[in-house]
XYZ file of C-alpha atoms in Angstrom:
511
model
C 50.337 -105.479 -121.771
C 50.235 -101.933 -124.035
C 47.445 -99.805 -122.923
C 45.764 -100.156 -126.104
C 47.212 -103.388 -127.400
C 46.447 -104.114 -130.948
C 44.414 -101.653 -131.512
C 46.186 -98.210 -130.493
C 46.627 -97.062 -134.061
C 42.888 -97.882 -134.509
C 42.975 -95.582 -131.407
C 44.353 -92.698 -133.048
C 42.945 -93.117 -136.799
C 39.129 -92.809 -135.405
C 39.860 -89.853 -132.968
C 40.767 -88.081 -136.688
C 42.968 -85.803 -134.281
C 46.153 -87.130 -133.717
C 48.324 -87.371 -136.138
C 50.471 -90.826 -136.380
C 53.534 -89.015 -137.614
C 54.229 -86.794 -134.638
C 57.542 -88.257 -133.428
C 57.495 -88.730 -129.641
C 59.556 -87.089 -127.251
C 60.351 -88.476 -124.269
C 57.874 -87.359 -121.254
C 60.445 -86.340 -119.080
C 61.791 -83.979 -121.758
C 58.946 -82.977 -123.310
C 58.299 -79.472 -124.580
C 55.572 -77.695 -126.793
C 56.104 -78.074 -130.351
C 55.633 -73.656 -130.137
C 58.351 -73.414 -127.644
C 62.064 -72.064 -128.998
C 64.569 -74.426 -129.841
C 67.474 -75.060 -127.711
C 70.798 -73.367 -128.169
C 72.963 -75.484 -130.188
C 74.678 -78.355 -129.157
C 78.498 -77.947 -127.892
C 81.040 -79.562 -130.281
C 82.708 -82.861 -128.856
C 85.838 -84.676 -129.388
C 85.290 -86.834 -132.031
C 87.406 -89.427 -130.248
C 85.532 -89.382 -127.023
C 83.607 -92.185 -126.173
C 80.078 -92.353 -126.645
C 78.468 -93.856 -123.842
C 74.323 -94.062 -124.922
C 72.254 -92.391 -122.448
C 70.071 -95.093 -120.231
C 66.158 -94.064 -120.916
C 64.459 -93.634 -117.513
C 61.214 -95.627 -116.403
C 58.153 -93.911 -116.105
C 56.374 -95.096 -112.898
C 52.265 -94.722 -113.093
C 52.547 -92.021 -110.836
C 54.903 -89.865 -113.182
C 52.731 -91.095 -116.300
C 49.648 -89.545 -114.353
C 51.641 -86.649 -113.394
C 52.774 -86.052 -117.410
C 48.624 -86.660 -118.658
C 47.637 -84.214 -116.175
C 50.505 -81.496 -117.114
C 49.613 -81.839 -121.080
C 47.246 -79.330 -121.818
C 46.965 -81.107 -125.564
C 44.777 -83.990 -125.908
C 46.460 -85.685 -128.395
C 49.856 -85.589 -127.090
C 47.976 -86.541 -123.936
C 46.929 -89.783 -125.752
C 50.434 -89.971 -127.324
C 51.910 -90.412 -124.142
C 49.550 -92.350 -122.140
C 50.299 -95.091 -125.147
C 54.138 -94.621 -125.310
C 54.556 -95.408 -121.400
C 52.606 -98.501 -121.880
C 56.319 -99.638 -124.263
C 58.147 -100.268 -121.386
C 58.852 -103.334 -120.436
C 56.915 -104.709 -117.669
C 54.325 -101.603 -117.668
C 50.573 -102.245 -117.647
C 48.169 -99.482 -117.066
C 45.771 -99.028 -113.866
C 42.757 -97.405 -112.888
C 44.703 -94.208 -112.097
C 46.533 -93.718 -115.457
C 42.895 -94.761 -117.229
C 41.579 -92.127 -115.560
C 43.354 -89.583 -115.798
C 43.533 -89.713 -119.503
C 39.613 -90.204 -119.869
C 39.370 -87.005 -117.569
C 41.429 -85.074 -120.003
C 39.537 -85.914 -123.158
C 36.659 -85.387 -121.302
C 37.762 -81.931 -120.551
C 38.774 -81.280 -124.458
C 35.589 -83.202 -125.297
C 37.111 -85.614 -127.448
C 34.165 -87.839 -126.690
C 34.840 -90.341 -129.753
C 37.943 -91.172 -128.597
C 36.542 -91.299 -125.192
C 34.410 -94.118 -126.706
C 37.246 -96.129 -127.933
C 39.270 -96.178 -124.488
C 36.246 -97.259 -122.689
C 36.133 -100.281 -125.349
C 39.738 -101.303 -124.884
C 39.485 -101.021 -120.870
C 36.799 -104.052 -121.596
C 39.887 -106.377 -122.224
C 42.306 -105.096 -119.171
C 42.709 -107.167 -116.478
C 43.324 -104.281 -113.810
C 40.498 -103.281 -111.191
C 38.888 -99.967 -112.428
C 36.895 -97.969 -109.601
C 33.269 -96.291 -110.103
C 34.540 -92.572 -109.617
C 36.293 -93.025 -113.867
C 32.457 -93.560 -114.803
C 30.854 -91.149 -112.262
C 33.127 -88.476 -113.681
C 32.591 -89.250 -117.199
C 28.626 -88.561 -116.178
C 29.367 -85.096 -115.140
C 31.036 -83.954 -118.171
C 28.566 -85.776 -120.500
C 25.714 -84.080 -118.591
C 27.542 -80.371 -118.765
C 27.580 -81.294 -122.753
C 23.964 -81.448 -122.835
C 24.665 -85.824 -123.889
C 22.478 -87.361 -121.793
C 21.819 -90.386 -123.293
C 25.909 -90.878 -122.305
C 25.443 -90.218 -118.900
C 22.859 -93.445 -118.850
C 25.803 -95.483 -121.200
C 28.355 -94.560 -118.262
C 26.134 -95.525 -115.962
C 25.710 -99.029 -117.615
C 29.186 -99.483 -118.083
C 30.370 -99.586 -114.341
C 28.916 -103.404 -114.203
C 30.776 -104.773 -116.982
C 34.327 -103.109 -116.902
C 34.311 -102.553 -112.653
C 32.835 -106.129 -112.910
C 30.858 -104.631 -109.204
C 27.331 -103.417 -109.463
C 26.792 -99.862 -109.108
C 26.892 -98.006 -105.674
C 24.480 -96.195 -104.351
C 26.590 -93.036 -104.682
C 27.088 -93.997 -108.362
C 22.847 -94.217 -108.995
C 22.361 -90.899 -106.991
C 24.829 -89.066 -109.131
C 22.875 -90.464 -112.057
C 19.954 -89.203 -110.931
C 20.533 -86.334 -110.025
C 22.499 -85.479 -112.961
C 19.285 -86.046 -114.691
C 17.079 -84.047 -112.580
C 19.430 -80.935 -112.835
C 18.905 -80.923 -116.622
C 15.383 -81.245 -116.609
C 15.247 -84.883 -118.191
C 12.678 -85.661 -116.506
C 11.205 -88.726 -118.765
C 15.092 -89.898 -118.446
C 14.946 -90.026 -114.656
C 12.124 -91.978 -114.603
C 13.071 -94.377 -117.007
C 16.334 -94.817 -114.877
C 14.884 -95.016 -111.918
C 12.539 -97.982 -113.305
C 15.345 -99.994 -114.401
C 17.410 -99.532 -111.493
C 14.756 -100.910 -109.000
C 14.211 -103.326 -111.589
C 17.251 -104.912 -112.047
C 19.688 -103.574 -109.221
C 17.113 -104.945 -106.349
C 17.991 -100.209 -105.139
C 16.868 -99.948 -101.380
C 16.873 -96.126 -101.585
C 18.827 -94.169 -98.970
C 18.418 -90.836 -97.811
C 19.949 -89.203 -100.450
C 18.373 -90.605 -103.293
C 14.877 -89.925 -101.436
C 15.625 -86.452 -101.417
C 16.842 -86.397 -105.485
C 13.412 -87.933 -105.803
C 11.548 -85.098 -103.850
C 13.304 -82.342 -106.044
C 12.468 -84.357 -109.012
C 8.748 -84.085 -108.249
C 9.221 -80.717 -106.793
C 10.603 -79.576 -110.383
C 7.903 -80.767 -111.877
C 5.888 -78.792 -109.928
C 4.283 -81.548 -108.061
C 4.423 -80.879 -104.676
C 2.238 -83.104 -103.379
C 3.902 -86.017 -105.146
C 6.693 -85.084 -103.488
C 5.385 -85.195 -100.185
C 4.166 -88.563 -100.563
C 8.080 -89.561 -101.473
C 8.885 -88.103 -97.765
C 5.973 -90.184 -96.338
C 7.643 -93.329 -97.270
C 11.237 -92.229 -96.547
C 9.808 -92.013 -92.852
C 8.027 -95.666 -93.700
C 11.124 -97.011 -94.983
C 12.623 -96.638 -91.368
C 16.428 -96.689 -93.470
C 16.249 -93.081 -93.978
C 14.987 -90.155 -92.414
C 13.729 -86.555 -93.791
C 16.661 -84.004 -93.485
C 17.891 -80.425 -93.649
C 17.911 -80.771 -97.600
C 14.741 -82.729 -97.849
C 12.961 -79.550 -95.708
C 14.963 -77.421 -97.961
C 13.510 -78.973 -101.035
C 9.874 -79.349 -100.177
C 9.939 -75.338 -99.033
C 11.639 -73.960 -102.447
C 9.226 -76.393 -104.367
C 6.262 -74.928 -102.336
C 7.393 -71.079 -102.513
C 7.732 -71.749 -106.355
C 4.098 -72.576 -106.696
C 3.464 -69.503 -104.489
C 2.574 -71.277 -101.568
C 4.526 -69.070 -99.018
C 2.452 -69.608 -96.079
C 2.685 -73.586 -96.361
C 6.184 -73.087 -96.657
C 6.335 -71.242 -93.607
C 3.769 -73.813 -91.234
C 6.335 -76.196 -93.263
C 9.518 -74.541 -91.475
C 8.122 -74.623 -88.344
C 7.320 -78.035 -88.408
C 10.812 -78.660 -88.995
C 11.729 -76.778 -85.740
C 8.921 -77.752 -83.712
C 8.533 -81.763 -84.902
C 11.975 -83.058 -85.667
C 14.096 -80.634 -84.397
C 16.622 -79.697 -87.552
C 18.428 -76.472 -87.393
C 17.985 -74.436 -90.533
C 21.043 -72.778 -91.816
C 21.585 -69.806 -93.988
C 20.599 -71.921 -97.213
C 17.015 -72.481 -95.969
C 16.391 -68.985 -94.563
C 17.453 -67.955 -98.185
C 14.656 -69.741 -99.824
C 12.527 -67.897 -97.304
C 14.093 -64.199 -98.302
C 13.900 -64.961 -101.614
C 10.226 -65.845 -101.771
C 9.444 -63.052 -99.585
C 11.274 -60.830 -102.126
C 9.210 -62.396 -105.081
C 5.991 -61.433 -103.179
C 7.167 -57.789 -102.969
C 7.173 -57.994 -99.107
C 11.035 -57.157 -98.352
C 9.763 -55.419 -95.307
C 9.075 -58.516 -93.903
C 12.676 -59.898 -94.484
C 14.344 -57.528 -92.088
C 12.431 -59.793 -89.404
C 13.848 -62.964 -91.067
C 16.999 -61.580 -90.687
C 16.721 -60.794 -87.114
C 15.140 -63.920 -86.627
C 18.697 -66.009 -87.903
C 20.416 -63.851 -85.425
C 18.490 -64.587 -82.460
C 18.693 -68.100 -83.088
C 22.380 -68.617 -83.462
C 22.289 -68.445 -86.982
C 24.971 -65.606 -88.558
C 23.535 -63.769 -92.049
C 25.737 -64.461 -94.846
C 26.360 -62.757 -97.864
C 23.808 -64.565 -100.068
C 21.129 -63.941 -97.271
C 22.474 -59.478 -97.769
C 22.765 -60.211 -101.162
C 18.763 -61.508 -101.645
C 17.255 -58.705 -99.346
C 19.791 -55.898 -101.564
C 18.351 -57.201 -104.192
C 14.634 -57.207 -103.076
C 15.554 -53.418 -102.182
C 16.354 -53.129 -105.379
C 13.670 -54.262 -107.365
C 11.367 -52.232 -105.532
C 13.658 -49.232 -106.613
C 14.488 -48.315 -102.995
C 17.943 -47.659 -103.961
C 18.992 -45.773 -100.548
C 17.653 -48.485 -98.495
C 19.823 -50.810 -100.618
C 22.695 -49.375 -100.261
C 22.134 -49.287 -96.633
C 22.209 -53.221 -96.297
C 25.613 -52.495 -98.586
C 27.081 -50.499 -95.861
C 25.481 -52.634 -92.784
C 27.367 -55.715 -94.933
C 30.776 -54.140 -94.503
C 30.142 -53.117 -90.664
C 29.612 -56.934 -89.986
C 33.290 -57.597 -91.856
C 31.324 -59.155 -95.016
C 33.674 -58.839 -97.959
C 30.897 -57.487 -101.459
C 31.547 -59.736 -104.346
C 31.262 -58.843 -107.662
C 27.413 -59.656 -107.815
C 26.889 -57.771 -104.439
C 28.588 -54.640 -106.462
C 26.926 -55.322 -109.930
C 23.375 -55.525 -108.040
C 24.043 -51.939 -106.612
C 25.624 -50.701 -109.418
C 22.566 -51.798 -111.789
C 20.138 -50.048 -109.162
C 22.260 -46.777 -109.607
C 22.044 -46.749 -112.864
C 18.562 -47.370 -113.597
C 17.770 -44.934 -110.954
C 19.696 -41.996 -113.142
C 22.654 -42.040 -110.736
C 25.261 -43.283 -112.985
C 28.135 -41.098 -110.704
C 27.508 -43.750 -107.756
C 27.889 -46.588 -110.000
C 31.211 -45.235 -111.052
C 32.105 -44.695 -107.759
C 31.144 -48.629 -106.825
C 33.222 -49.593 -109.770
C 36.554 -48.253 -108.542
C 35.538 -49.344 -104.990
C 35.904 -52.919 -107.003
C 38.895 -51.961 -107.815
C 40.876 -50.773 -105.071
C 39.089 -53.892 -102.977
C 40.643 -56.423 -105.948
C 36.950 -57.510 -107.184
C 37.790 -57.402 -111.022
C 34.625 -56.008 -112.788
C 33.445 -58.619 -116.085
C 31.346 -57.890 -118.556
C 28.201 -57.838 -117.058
C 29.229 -54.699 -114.579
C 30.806 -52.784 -117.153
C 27.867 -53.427 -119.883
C 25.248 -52.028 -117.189
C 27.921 -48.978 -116.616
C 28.006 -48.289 -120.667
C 24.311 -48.209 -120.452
C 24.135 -45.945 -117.893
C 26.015 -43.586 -119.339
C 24.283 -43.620 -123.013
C 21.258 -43.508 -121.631
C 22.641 -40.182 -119.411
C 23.308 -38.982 -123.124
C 27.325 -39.039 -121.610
C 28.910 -40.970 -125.150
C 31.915 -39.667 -124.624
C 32.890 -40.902 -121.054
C 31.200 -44.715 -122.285
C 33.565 -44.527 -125.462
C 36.643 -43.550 -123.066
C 35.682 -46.321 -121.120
C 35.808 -49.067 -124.048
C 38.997 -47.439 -125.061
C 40.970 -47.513 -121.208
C 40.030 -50.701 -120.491
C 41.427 -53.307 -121.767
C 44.156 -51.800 -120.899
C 43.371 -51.732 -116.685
C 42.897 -55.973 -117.563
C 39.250 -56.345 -118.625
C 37.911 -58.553 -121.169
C 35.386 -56.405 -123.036
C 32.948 -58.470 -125.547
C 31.436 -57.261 -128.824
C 27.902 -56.469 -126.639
C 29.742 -53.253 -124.742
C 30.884 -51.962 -128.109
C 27.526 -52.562 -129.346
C 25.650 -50.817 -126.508
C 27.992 -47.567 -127.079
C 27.642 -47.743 -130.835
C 24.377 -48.325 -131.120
C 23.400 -45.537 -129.312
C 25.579 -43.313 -131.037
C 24.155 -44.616 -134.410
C 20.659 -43.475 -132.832
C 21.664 -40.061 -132.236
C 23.276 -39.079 -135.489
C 26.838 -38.775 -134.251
C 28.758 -39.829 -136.977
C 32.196 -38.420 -136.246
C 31.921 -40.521 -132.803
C 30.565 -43.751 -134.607
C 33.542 -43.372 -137.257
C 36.455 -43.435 -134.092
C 34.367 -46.150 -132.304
C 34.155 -48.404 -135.558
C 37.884 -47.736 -136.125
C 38.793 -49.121 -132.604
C 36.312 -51.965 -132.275
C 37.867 -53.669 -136.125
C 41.397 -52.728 -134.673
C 40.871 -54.820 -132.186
C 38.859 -57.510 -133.959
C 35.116 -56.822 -133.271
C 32.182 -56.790 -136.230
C 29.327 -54.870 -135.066
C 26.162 -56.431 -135.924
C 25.019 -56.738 -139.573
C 21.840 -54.680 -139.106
C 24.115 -51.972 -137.267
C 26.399 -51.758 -139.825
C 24.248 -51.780 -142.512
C 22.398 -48.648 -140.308
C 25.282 -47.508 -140.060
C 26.742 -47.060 -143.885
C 22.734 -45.474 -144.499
C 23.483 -43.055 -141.803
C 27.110 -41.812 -143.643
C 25.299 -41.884 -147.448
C 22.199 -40.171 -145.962
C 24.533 -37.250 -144.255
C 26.621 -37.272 -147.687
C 29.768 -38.336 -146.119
C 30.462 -40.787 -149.329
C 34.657 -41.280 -148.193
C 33.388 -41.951 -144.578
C 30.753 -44.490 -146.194
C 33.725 -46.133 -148.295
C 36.604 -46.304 -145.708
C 33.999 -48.041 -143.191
C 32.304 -50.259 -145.342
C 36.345 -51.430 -146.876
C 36.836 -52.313 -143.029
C 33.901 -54.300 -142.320
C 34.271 -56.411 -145.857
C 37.777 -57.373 -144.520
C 36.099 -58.953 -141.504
C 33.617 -60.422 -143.754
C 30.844 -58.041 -143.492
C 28.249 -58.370 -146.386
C 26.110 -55.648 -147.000
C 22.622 -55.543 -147.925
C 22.058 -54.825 -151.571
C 19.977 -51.259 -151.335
C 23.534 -50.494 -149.186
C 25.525 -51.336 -152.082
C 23.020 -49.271 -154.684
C 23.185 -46.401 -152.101
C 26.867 -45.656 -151.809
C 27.580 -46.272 -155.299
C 24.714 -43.317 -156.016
C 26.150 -41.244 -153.230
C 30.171 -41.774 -154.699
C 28.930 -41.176 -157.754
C 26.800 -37.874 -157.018
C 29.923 -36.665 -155.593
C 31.626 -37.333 -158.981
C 34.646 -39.825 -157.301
C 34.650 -42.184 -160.093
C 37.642 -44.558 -159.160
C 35.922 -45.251 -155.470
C 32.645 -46.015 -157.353
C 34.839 -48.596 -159.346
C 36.304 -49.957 -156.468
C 32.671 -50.713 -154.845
C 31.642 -52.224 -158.112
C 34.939 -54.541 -157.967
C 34.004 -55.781 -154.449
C 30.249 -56.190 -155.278
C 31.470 -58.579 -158.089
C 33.875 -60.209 -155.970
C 31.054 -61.017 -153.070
């Protein structure tokens, strides 16, 4: 039976992004319709025999194999439907799946729609995990009124009901986003019709969806009958939960007496995660004095700091602006053979910068460097700040300008920062050579910048600097404000340059 039967050219018709006249190339020979054509063919014999070339079958594995390696979704689809020609080939769960995952991924969720459909008529056994997987990337999209339709399709195309690992996923999906009307409404109709006898971990979703409501005592009623229920038990995550809901409503020392009930009553081990929750709302209260006992507390008790737990007290350091005592815990990480990631450096470098000392957050940049922590956006945007705000332009505009070359992907915000302060302080010459590189390389400051900007050049009588910027930014589709247009066409024309006045007036008629 064809994957999509009678209706694969509905298929592609509805996804509107296929295109039914794409001849298909074999799987096992495929190539991008970019790549370069092949060297011409070598001349034969005319007389010598042509024997035809026997096509090979494409096992399910291979046909998985080719889905996954297709970074197009359409040629994706293309091929998942031209396996399904050979003789004797049906599809399975596996080949389903991995198609559906890859639409998924290039959220092609109409067409997503019409697989599901057609899998309604297969006669293969599908497993839970297509539909579970579907959830996630429905849920990432902000659809959540798909992630309940996946969840309601499991019992008619699985033909099983849905696991317990299947509701929880659900659930929890739902509580992550913050749907919290959803999650009840699921949770109704689940114990409703699905006869749920909750486990452990679909107690504890329920305890962090109370907890995120901010209901903390709800949520302690939840744990009450989890220890009723005598199927499941309160656990390291359901402590972990109840504590972070209960240092959230700034009820530290409940979550304390709560921790050492823990210890005391039943006996669970907290890990790093837990003591986190503790730094963290420790940190919140301005008390990162008392976090350094925390952390000698782990210690003692067989329980190894981690770089999250460094991380949170740096960070508490920080906020208080006791920059050298955070860049002690820096140095104490390293002695303990903790590798800094790149939010462990941007947290320091942030500090040093806010604190004036914009040298040692150069310094901790090429530290990144020569460790192989690539610095993004964030880290070099609180750099650029830094220096602008040290009234050092010149090493911030070197910066934007090196680089891209060293392998970093600037955005339009670090030109911004520079330019904008530039714009502030009158330097024209410097916002001219910034403008020219940020358009060369494809960047539109913002429209009330620009427009600031063209004022600035009229209002220091630079009408030919006014002109030559304002020709750039129209070419990347930059409309100016009206008293902009009226103000360089007074300034050109003060300055007696008739044919760029003309020019302006051409491309004021044209916009």
């Amino acid at each position: 039976m064809k994957a999509i039967g009678h209706k694969r050219c509905s298929l592609c018709s509805s996804s509107r992004l296929f295109s039914s006249s794409v001849q298909w190339i074999s799987p096992l020979h495929y190539q991008s319709r970019n790549s370069p054509r092949p060297d011409a063919p070598i001349e034969i014999d005319a007389t010598a025999e042509q024997v035809p070339r026997k096509r090979k079958y494409i096992s399910h594995e291979s046909a998985v194999n080719l889905i996954k390696q297709e970074k197009d979704a359409g040629r994706a689809l293309e091929i998942f439907n031209k396996v399904s020609d050979q003789k004797g080939f049906n599809h399975n769960s596996s080949t389903y799946a991995v198609l559906l995952h890859k639409l998924a991924v290039c959220k092609k969720f109409e067409t997503v729609d019409v697989v599901i459909h057609q899998m309604k008529y297969e006669t293969c056994k599908f497993h839970e995990g297509i539909f579970t997987n579907l959830m996630k990337h429905y849920s990432k999209s902000s659809l959540h009124e798909k992630v309940l339709e996946m969840f309601d399709a499991i019992l008619p195309i699985v033909r099983e009901k849905p696991s317990l690992n299947a509701i929880s996923t659900c659930l929890n999906l739902l509580i992550e986003a913050n749907q919290i009307e959803l999650a009840k409404e699921f949770l109704l109709n689940v114990q409703k019709h699905l006869d749920l006898m909750p486990n452990t971990c679909i107690f504890n979703i329920l305890v962090k969806y109370h907890c995120r409501k901010g209901d903390v005592e709800a949520a302690f009623v939840v744990v009450e009958e989890m220890r009723k229920s005598r199927i499941s038990y309160p656990n390291l995550i359901t402590y972990s939960t109840l504590m972070d809901g209960l240092c959230r409503c700034g009820r530290l020392q409940d979550a304390i007496d709560l921790f050492e009930k823990m210890l005391e009553e039943d006996q669970i081990p907290p890990d790093a995660l837990m003591y986190n929750i503790l730094i963290n709302a420790f940190c919140r209260e301005g008390k990162v004095d008392r976090v350094r006992k925390i952390i000698e507390f782990m210690r003692k008790n067989g329980c190894q700091p981690n770089i999250v737990n460094y991380t949170a007290l740096m960070n508490g350091f920080c906020k208080d602006g006791r920059v050298g005592e955070a860049k002690e815990v820096f140095h104490e990480m390293k002695r303990l053979g903790l590798t800094p990631d790149i939010v462990v450096f941007t947290t320091l470098i942030n500090s040093f910068c806010r604190a004036g000392k914009v040298d040692e957050g150069i310094e901790l940049l090429e530290e990144m460097k020569d460790k192989g922590c690539k610095a993004d956006d964030v880290t070099i945007k609180i750099i650029l700040g830094g220096l602008c705000r040290a009234s050092r332009s010149s090493e911030a505009f070197d910066m934007l300008e090196r680089l891209p070359y060293d392998g970093v992907r600037l955005s339009k915000e670090s030109y911004r920062i520079v330019l904008n302060f530039l714009c502030k302080e009158g330097e024209v010459e410097k916002v001219m050579e910034l403008l020219g590189l940020m358009l060369a390389r494809r960047f539109v400051p913002h429209f009330a910048t620009s427009n600031e900007l063209l004022v600035q050049l009229c209002e220091a009588g630079k009408a030919a600097d006014a002109a030559l910027a304002l020709f750039g930014l129209l070419e990347m589709g930059f409309k100016p404000e009206p008293q902009t247009w009226s103000m360089l066409i007074d300034v050109i024309c003060r300055e007696r340059k008739l044919l760029p006045a003309f020019q302006l007036l051409d491309e004021l008629v044209l916009q």
